[in-house]
mmCIF file of C-alpha atoms and ligand atoms in Angstrom:
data_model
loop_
_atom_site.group_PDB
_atom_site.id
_atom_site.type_symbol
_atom_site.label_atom_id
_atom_site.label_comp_id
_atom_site.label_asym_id
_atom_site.label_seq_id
_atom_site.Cartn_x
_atom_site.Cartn_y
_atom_site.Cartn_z
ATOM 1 C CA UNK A 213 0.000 0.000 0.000
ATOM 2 C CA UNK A 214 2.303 2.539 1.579
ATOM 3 C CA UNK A 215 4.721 1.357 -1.992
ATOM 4 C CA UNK A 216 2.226 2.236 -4.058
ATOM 5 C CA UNK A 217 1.631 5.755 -2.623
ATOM 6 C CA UNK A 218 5.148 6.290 -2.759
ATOM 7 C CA UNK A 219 5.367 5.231 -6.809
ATOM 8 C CA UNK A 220 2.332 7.306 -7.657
ATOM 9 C CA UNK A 221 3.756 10.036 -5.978
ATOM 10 C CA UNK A 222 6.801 10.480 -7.380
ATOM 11 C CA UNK A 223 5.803 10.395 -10.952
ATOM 12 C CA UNK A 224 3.273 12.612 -10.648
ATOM 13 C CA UNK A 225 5.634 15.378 -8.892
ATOM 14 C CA UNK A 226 7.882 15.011 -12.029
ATOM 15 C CA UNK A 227 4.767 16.951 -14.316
ATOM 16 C CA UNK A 228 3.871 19.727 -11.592
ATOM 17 C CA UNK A 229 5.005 22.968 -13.647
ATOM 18 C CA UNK A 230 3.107 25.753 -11.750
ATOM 19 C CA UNK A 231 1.995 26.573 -7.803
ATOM 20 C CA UNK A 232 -1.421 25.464 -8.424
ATOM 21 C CA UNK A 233 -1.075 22.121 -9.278
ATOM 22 C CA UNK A 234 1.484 21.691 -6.617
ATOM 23 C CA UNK A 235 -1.318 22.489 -4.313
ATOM 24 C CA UNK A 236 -3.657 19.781 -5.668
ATOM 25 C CA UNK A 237 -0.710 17.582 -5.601
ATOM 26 C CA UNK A 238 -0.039 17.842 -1.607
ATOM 27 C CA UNK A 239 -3.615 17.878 -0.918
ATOM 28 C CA UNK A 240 -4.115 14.479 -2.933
ATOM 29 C CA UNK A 241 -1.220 13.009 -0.855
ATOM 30 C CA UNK A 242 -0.922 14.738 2.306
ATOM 31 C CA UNK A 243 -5.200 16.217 2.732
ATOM 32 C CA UNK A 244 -7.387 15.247 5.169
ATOM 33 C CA UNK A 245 -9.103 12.505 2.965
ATOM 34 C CA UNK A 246 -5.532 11.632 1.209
ATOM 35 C CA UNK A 247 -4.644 7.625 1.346
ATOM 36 C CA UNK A 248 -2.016 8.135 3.264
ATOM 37 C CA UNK A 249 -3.510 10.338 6.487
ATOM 38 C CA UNK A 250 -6.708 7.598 6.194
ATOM 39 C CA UNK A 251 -3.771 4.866 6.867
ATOM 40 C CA UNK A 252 -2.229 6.904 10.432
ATOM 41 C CA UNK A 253 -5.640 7.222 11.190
ATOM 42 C CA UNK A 254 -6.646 3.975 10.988
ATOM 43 C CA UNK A 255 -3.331 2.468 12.663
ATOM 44 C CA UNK A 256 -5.301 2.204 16.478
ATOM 45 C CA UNK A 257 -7.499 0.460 15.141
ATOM 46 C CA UNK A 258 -4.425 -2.518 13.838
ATOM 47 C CA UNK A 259 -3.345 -5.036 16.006
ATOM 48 C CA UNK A 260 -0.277 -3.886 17.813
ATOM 49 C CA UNK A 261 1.967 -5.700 15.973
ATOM 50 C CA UNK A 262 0.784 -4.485 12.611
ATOM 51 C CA UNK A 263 0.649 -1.188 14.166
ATOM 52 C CA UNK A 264 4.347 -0.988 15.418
ATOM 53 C CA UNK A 265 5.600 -2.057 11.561
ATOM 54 C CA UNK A 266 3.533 -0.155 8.974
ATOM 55 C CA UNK A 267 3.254 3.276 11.616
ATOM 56 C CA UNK A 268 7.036 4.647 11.091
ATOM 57 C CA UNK A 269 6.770 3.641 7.689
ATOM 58 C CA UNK A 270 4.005 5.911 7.150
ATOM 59 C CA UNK A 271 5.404 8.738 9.163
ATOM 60 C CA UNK A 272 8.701 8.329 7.210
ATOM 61 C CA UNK A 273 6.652 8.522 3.640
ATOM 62 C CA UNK A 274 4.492 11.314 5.294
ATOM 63 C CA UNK A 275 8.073 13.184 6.016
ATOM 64 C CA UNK A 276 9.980 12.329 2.203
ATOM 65 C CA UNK A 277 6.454 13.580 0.428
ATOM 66 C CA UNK A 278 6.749 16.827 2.560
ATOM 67 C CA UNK A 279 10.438 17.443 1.808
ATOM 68 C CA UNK A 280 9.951 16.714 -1.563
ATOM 69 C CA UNK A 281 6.977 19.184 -2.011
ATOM 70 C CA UNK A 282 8.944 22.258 -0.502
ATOM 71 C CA UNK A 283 11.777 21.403 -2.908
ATOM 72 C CA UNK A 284 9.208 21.512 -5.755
ATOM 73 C CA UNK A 285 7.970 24.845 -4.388
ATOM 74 C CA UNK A 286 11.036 26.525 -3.711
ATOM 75 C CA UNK A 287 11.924 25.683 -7.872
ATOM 76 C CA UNK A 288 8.612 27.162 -8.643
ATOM 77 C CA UNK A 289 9.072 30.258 -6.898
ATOM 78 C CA UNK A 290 12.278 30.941 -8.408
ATOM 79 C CA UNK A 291 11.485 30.773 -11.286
ATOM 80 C CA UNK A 292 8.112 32.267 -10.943
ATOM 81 C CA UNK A 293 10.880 35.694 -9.477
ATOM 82 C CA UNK A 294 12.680 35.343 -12.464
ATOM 83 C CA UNK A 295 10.492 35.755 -14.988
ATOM 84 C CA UNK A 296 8.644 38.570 -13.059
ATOM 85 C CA UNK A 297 11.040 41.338 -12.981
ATOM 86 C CA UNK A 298 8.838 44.124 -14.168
ATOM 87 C CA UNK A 299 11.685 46.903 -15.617
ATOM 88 C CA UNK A 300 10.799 50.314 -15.966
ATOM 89 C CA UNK A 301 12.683 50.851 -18.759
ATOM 90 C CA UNK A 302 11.722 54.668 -18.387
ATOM 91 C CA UNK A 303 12.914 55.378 -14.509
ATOM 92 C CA UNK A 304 15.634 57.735 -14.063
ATOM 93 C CA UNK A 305 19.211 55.850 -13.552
ATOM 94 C CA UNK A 306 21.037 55.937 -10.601
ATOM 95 C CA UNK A 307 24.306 58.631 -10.994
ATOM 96 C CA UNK A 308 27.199 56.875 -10.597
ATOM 97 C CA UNK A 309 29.451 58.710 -7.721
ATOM 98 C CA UNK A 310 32.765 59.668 -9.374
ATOM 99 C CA UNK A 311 35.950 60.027 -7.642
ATOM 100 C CA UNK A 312 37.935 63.447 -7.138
ATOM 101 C CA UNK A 313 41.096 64.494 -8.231
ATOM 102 C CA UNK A 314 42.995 65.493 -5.137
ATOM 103 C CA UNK A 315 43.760 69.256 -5.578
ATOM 104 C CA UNK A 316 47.162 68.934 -4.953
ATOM 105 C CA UNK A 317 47.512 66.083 -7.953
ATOM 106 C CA UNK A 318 45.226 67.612 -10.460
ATOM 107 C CA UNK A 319 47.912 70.947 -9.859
ATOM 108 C CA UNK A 320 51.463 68.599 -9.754
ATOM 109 C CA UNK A 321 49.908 67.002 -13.468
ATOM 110 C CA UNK A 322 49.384 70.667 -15.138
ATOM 111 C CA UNK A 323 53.025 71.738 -13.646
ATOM 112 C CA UNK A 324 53.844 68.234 -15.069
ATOM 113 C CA UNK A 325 52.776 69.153 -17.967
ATOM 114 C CA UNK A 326 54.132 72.773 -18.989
ATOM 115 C CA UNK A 327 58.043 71.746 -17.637
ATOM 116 C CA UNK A 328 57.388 68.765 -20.096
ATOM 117 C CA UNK A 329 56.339 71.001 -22.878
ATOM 118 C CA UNK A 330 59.733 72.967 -22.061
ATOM 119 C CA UNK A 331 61.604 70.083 -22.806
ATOM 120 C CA UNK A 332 62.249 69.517 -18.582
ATOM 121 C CA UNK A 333 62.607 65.593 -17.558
ATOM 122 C CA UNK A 334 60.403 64.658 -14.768
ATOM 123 C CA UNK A 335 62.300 62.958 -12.149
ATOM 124 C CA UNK A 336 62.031 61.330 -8.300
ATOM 125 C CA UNK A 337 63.599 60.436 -5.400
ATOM 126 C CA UNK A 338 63.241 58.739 -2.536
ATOM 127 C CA UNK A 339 61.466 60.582 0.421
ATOM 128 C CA UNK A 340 63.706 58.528 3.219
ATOM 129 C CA UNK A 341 66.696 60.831 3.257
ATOM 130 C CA UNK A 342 70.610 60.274 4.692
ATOM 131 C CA UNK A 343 72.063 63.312 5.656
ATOM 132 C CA UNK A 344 74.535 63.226 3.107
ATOM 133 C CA UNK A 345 72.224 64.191 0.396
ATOM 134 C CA UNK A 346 69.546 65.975 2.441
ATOM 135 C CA UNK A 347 72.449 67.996 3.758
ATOM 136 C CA UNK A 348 76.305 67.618 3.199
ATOM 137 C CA UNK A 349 76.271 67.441 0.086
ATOM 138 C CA UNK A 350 73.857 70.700 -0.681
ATOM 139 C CA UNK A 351 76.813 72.198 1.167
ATOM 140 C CA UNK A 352 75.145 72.775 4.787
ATOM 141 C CA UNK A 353 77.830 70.479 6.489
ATOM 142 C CA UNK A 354 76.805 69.299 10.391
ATOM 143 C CA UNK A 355 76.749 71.839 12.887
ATOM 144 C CA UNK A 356 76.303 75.315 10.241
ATOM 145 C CA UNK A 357 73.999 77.250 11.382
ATOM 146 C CA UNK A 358 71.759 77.264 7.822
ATOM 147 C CA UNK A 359 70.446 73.740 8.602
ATOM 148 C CA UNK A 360 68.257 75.823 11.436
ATOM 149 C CA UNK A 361 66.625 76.641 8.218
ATOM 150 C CA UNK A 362 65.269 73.035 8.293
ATOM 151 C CA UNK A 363 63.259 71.264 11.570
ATOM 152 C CA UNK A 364 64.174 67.593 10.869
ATOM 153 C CA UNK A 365 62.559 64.912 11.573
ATOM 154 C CA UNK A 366 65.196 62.247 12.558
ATOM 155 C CA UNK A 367 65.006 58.686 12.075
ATOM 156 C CA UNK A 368 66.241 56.216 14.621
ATOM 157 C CA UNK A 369 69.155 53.801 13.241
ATOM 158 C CA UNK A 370 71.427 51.679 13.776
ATOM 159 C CA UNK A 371 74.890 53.452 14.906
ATOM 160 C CA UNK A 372 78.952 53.054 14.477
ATOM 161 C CA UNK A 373 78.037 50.124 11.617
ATOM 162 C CA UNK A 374 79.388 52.034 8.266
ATOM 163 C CA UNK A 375 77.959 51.060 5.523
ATOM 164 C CA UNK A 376 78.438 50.802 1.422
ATOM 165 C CA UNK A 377 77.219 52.843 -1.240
ATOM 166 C CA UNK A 378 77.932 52.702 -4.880
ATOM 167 C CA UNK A 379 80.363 55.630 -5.752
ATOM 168 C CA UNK A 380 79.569 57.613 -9.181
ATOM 169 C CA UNK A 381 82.470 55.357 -10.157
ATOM 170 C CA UNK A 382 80.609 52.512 -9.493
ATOM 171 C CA UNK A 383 83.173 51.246 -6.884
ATOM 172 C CA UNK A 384 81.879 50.723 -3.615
ATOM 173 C CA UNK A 385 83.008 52.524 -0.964
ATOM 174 C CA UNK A 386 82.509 53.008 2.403
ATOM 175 C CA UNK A 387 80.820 55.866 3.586
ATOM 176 C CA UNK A 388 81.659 56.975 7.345
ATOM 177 C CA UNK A 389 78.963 57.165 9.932
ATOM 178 C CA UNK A 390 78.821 60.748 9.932
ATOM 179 C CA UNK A 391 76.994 60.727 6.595
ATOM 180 C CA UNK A 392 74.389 57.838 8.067
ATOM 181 C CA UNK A 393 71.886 59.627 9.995
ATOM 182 C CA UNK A 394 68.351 58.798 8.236
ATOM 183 C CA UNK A 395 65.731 61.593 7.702
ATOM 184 C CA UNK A 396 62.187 62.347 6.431
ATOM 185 C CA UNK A 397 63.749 64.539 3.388
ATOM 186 C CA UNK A 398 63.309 68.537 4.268
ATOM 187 C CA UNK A 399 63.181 69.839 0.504
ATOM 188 C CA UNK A 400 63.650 67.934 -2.629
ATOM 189 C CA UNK A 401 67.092 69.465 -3.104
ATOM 190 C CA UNK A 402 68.921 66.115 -2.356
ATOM 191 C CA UNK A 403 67.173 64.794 -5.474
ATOM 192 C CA UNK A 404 69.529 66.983 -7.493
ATOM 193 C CA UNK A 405 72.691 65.725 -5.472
ATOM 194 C CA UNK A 406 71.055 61.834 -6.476
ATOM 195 C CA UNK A 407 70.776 63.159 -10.435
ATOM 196 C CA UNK A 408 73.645 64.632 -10.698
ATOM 197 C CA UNK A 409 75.872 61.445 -9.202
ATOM 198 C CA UNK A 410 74.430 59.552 -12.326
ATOM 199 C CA UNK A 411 73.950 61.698 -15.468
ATOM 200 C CA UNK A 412 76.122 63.805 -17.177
ATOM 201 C CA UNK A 413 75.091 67.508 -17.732
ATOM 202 C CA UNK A 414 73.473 69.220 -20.199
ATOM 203 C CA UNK A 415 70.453 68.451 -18.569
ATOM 204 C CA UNK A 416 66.749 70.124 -17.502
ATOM 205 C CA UNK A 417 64.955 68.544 -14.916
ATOM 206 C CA UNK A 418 62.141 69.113 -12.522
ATOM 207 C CA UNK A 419 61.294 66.672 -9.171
ATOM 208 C CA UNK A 420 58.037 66.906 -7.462
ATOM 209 C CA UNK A 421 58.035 65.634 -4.329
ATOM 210 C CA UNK A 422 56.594 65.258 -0.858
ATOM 211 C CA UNK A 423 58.633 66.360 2.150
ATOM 212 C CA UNK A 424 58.478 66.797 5.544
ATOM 213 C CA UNK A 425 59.261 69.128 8.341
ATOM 214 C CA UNK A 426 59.141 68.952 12.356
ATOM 215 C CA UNK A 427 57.495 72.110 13.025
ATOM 216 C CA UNK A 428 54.089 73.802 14.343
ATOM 217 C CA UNK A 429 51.366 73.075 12.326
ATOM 218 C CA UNK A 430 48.790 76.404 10.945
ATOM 219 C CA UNK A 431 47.163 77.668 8.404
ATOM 220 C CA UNK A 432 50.601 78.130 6.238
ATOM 221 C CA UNK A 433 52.486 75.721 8.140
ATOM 222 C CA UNK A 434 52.303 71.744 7.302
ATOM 223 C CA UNK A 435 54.695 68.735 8.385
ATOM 224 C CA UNK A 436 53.985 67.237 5.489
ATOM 225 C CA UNK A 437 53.596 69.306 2.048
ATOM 226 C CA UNK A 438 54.802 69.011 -1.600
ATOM 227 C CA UNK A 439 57.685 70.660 -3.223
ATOM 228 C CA UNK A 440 58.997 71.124 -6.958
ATOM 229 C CA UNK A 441 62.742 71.077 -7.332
ATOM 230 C CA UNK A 442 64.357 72.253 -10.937
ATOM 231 C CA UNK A 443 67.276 71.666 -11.591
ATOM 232 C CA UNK A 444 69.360 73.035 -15.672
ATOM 233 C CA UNK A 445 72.861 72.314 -16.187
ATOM 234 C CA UNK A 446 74.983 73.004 -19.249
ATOM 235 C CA UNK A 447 78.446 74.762 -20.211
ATOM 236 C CA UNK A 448 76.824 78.258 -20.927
ATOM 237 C CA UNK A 449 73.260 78.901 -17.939
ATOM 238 C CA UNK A 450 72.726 81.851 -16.722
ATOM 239 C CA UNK A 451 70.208 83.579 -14.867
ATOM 240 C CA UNK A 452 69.178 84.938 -18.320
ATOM 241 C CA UNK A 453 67.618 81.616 -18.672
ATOM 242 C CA UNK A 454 66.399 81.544 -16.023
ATOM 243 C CA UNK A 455 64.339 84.372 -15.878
ATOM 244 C CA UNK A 456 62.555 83.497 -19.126
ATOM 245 C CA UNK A 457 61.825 79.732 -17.554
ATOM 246 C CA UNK A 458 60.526 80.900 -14.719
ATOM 247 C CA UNK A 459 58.297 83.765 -16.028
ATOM 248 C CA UNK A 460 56.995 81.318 -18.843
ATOM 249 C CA UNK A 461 56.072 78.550 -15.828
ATOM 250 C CA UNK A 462 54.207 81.418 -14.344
ATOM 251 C CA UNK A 463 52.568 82.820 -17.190
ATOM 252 C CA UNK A 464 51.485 79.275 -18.083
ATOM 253 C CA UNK A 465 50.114 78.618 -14.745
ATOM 254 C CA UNK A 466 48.657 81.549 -13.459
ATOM 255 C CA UNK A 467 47.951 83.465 -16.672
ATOM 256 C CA UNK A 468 49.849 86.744 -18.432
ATOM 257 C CA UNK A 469 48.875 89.877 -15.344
ATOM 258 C CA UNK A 470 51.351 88.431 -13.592
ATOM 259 C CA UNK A 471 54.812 90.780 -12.508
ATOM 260 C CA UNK A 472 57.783 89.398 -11.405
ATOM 261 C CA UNK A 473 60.452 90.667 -8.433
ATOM 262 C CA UNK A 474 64.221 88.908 -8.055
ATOM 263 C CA UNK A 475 65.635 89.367 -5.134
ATOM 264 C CA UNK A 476 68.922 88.432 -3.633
ATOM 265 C CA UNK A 477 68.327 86.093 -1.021
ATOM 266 C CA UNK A 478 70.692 82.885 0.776
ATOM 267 C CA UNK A 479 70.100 79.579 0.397
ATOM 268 C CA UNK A 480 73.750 77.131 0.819
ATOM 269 C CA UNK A 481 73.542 75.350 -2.044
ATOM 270 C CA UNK A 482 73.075 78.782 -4.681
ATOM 271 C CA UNK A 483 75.618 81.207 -5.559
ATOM 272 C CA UNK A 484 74.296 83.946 -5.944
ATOM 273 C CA UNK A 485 70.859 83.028 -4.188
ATOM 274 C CA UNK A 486 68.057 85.080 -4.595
ATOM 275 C CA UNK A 487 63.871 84.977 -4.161
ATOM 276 C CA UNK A 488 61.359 85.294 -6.425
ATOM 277 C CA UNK A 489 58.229 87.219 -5.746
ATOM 278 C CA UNK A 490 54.963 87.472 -8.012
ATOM 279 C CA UNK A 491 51.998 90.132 -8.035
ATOM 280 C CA UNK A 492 48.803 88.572 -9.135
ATOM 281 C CA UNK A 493 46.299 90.570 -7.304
ATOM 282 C CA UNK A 494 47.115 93.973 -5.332
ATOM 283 C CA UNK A 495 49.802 92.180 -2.923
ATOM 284 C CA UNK A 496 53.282 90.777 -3.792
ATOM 285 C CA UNK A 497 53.530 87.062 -3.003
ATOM 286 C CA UNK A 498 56.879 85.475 -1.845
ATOM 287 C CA UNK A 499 57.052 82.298 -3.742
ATOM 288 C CA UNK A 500 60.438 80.941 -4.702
ATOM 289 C CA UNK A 501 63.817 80.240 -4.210
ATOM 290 C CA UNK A 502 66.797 79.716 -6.224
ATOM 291 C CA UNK A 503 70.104 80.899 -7.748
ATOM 292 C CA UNK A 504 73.005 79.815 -9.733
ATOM 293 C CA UNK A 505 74.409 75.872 -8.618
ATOM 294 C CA UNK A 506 76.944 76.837 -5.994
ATOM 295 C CA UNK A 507 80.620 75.220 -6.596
ATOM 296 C CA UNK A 508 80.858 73.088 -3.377
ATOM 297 C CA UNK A 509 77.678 71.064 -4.580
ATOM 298 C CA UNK A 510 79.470 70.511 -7.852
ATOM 299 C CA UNK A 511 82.388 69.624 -5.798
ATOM 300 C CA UNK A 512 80.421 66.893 -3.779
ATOM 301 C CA UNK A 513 79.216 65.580 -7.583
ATOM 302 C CA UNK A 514 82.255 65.453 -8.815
ATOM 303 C CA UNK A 515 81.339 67.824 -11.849
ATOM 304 C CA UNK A 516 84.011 69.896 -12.672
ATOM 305 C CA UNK A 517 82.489 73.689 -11.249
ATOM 306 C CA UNK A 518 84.345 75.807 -14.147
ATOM 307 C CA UNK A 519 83.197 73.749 -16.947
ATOM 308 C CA UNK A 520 79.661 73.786 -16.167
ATOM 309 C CA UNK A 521 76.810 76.245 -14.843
ATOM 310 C CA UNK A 522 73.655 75.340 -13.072
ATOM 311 C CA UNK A 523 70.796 77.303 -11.922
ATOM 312 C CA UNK A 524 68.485 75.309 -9.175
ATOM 313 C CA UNK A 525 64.735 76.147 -7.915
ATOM 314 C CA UNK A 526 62.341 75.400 -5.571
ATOM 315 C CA UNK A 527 58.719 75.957 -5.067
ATOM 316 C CA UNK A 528 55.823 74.641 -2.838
ATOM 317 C CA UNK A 529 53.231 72.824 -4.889
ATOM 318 C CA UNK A 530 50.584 73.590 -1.751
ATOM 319 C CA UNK A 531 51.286 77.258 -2.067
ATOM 320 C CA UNK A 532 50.655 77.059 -5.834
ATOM 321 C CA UNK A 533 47.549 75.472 -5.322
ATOM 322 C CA UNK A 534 46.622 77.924 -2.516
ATOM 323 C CA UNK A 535 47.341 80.744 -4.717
ATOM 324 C CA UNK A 536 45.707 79.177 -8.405
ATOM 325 C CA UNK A 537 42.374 78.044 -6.390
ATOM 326 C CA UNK A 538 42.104 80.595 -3.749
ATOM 327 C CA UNK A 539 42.562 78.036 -0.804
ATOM 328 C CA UNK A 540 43.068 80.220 2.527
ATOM 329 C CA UNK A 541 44.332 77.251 4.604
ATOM 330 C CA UNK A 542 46.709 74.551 3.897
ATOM 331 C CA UNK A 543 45.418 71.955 6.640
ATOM 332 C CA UNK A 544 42.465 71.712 3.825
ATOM 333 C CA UNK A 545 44.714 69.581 2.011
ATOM 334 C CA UNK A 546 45.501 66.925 3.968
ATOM 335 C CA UNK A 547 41.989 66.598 6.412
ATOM 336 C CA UNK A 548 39.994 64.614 4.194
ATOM 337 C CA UNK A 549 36.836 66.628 4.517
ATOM 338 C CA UNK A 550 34.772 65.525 1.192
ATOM 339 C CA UNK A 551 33.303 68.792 1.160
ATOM 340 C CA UNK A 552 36.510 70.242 0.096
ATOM 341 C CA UNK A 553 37.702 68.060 -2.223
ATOM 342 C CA UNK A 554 34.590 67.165 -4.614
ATOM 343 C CA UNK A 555 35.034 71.017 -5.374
ATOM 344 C CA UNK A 556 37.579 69.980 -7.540
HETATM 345 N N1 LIG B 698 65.255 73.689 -0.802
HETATM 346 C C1 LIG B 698 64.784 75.036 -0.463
HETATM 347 C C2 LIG B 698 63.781 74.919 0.666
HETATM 348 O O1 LIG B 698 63.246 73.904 0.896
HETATM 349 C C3 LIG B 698 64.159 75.680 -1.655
HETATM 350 C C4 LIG B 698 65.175 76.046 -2.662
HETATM 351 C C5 LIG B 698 65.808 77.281 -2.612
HETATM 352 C C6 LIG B 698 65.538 75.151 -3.647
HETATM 353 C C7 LIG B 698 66.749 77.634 -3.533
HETATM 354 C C8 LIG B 698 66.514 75.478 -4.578
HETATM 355 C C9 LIG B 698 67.118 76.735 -4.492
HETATM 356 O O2 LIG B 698 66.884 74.644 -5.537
HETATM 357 O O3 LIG B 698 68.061 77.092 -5.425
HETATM 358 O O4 LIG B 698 63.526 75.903 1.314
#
């Protein structure tokens, strides 16, 4: 009996295609009046032995018919979903949220962009310093008073262990402990120290850079901000040339009513040094130093200082961008505050 049940069952489950006839199904095997709840009905009715061998297989059918009828109904619900996605094919998308340049990229690609169209090289370095090329070798030796000019932030090494560095000879050689001390770079000067140990001049470069400086953070006043070295070398620069880089980076950038101011200023590593100022508005604007290559940073090169001239500058990309977008504080860069940066 309970076989039977079971056989009939299961081929008719096999040609249920919708939720209707599913219904019919379960109530022709499972109902009130179905064949099989007439048999655990009847079973007090059996002699006990009859009654302790055909009741668990009943329940047990009663159980596989159930489980098998929710896996039916599950399949025809799913696919039921599936072919009832209503589309509105005319509903407004959704907008996509786009990224934002960072400020402070979107200016370093357009500076980028008019030194390459000047025929510069854009070059890097790294942003871990020694002292040698952060300092020594820009000519502000330990102990001078100019490298007041830079708070440091000093990196805790290893000490008395010399080690080896490739000389622009390629030899190695050992370099004494004095020049170890590690450093978050102050300026991206020692990038032209790193250039200049492995190229031969003429050359026109620019290095954009972050660096980093231990002081009192305000409005003007970062420990971490972005710099643009530049660096020309040849037999015959002058400040002539100078002059008409600079001004044509300026015009370029910040558009022709702009007026220039050089002024003689001191930085170690220039000789003569001297400041450039710009007027945009009604006020003059500090916003540049630089000067001719000074001999001692040939010297530490090993470029011979009266066969070749260089002239060497360095700007703040943050001030740039404070000045081109009208940005009153500097901190704006580096907070994170969406606000700021999807105006860009
Ligand atoms: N390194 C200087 C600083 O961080 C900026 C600078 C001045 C760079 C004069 C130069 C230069 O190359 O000639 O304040």
């Amino acid at each position: 009996m309970l076989e039977k049940i079971k056989k009939f069952f299961s081929k008719e489950i096999k040609e249920i295609g919708d939720l209707k006839n599913l219904e019919q199904l379960r109530v022709k095997y499972l109902g009130r009046k179905s064949e099989l709840t007439q048999i655990l009905r009847s079973l007090k009715n059996f002699s006990i032995e009859k009654r302790r061998k055909i009741g668990p297989q009943a329940q047990k059918l009663k159980k596989e018919i159930e489980i098998i009828l929710t896996k039916k109904l599950k399949e025809l619900k799913a696919k039921n979903s599936k072919l009832k996605v209503d589309i509105d094919i005319t509903r407004p998308g959704e907008k996509i949220k786009l990224g934002h340049i960072h400020p402070l990229t979107k200016i370093e690609e357009e500076i980028r962009q008019i030194f390459l169209s000047m025929n510069f090289s854009v070059v890097e370095g790294p942003e871990v310093e020694n002292e040698h090329y952060n300092f020594d070798a820009l000519n502000i030796p330990p102990n001078h008073p100019a490298r007041d000019m830079w708070d440091t932030f000093w990196l805790k090494t290893q000490t008395n262990t010399d080690y080896t560095q490739i000389d622009t000879e390629g030899l190695y050689k050992s370099v004494s402990s004095q020049y170890k001390s590690m450093l978050l770079r102050t300026h991206t000067s020692p990038v032209q120290i790193r250039y200049m140990e492995t190229h031969n001049p003429p050359f026109q470069i620019i290095v954009p850079g972050r660096v980093f400086r231990y002081e009192a953070i305000d409005a003007s006043h970062e420990i971490n901000f972005y710099q643009l070295e530049g660096l020309i070398v040849g037999e015959n620069v002058s400040l002539a040339n100078f002059k008409s880089v600079i001004e044509e980076f300026f015009r370029k950038l910040f558009g022709n009513k702009i007026e220039f101011r050089f002024r003689p200023s001191y930085f170690p590593f220039v000789e003569p040094g001297l400041e450039v100022d710009i007027k945009l508005g009604k006020d003059w604007l500090e916003i540049m130093g630089a000067g001719m290559v000074h001999r001692k940073v040939f010297d530490a090169v090993r470029y011979n200082p009266n066969e070749v001239r260089g002239i060497a500058f360095g700007v703040g990309i943050d001030r740039l961008a404070m000045i081109k977008y009208n940005i009153p504080d500097i901190r704006l860069f580096y907070n994170g505050d969406l606000r700021f940066i999807k105006q860009f």
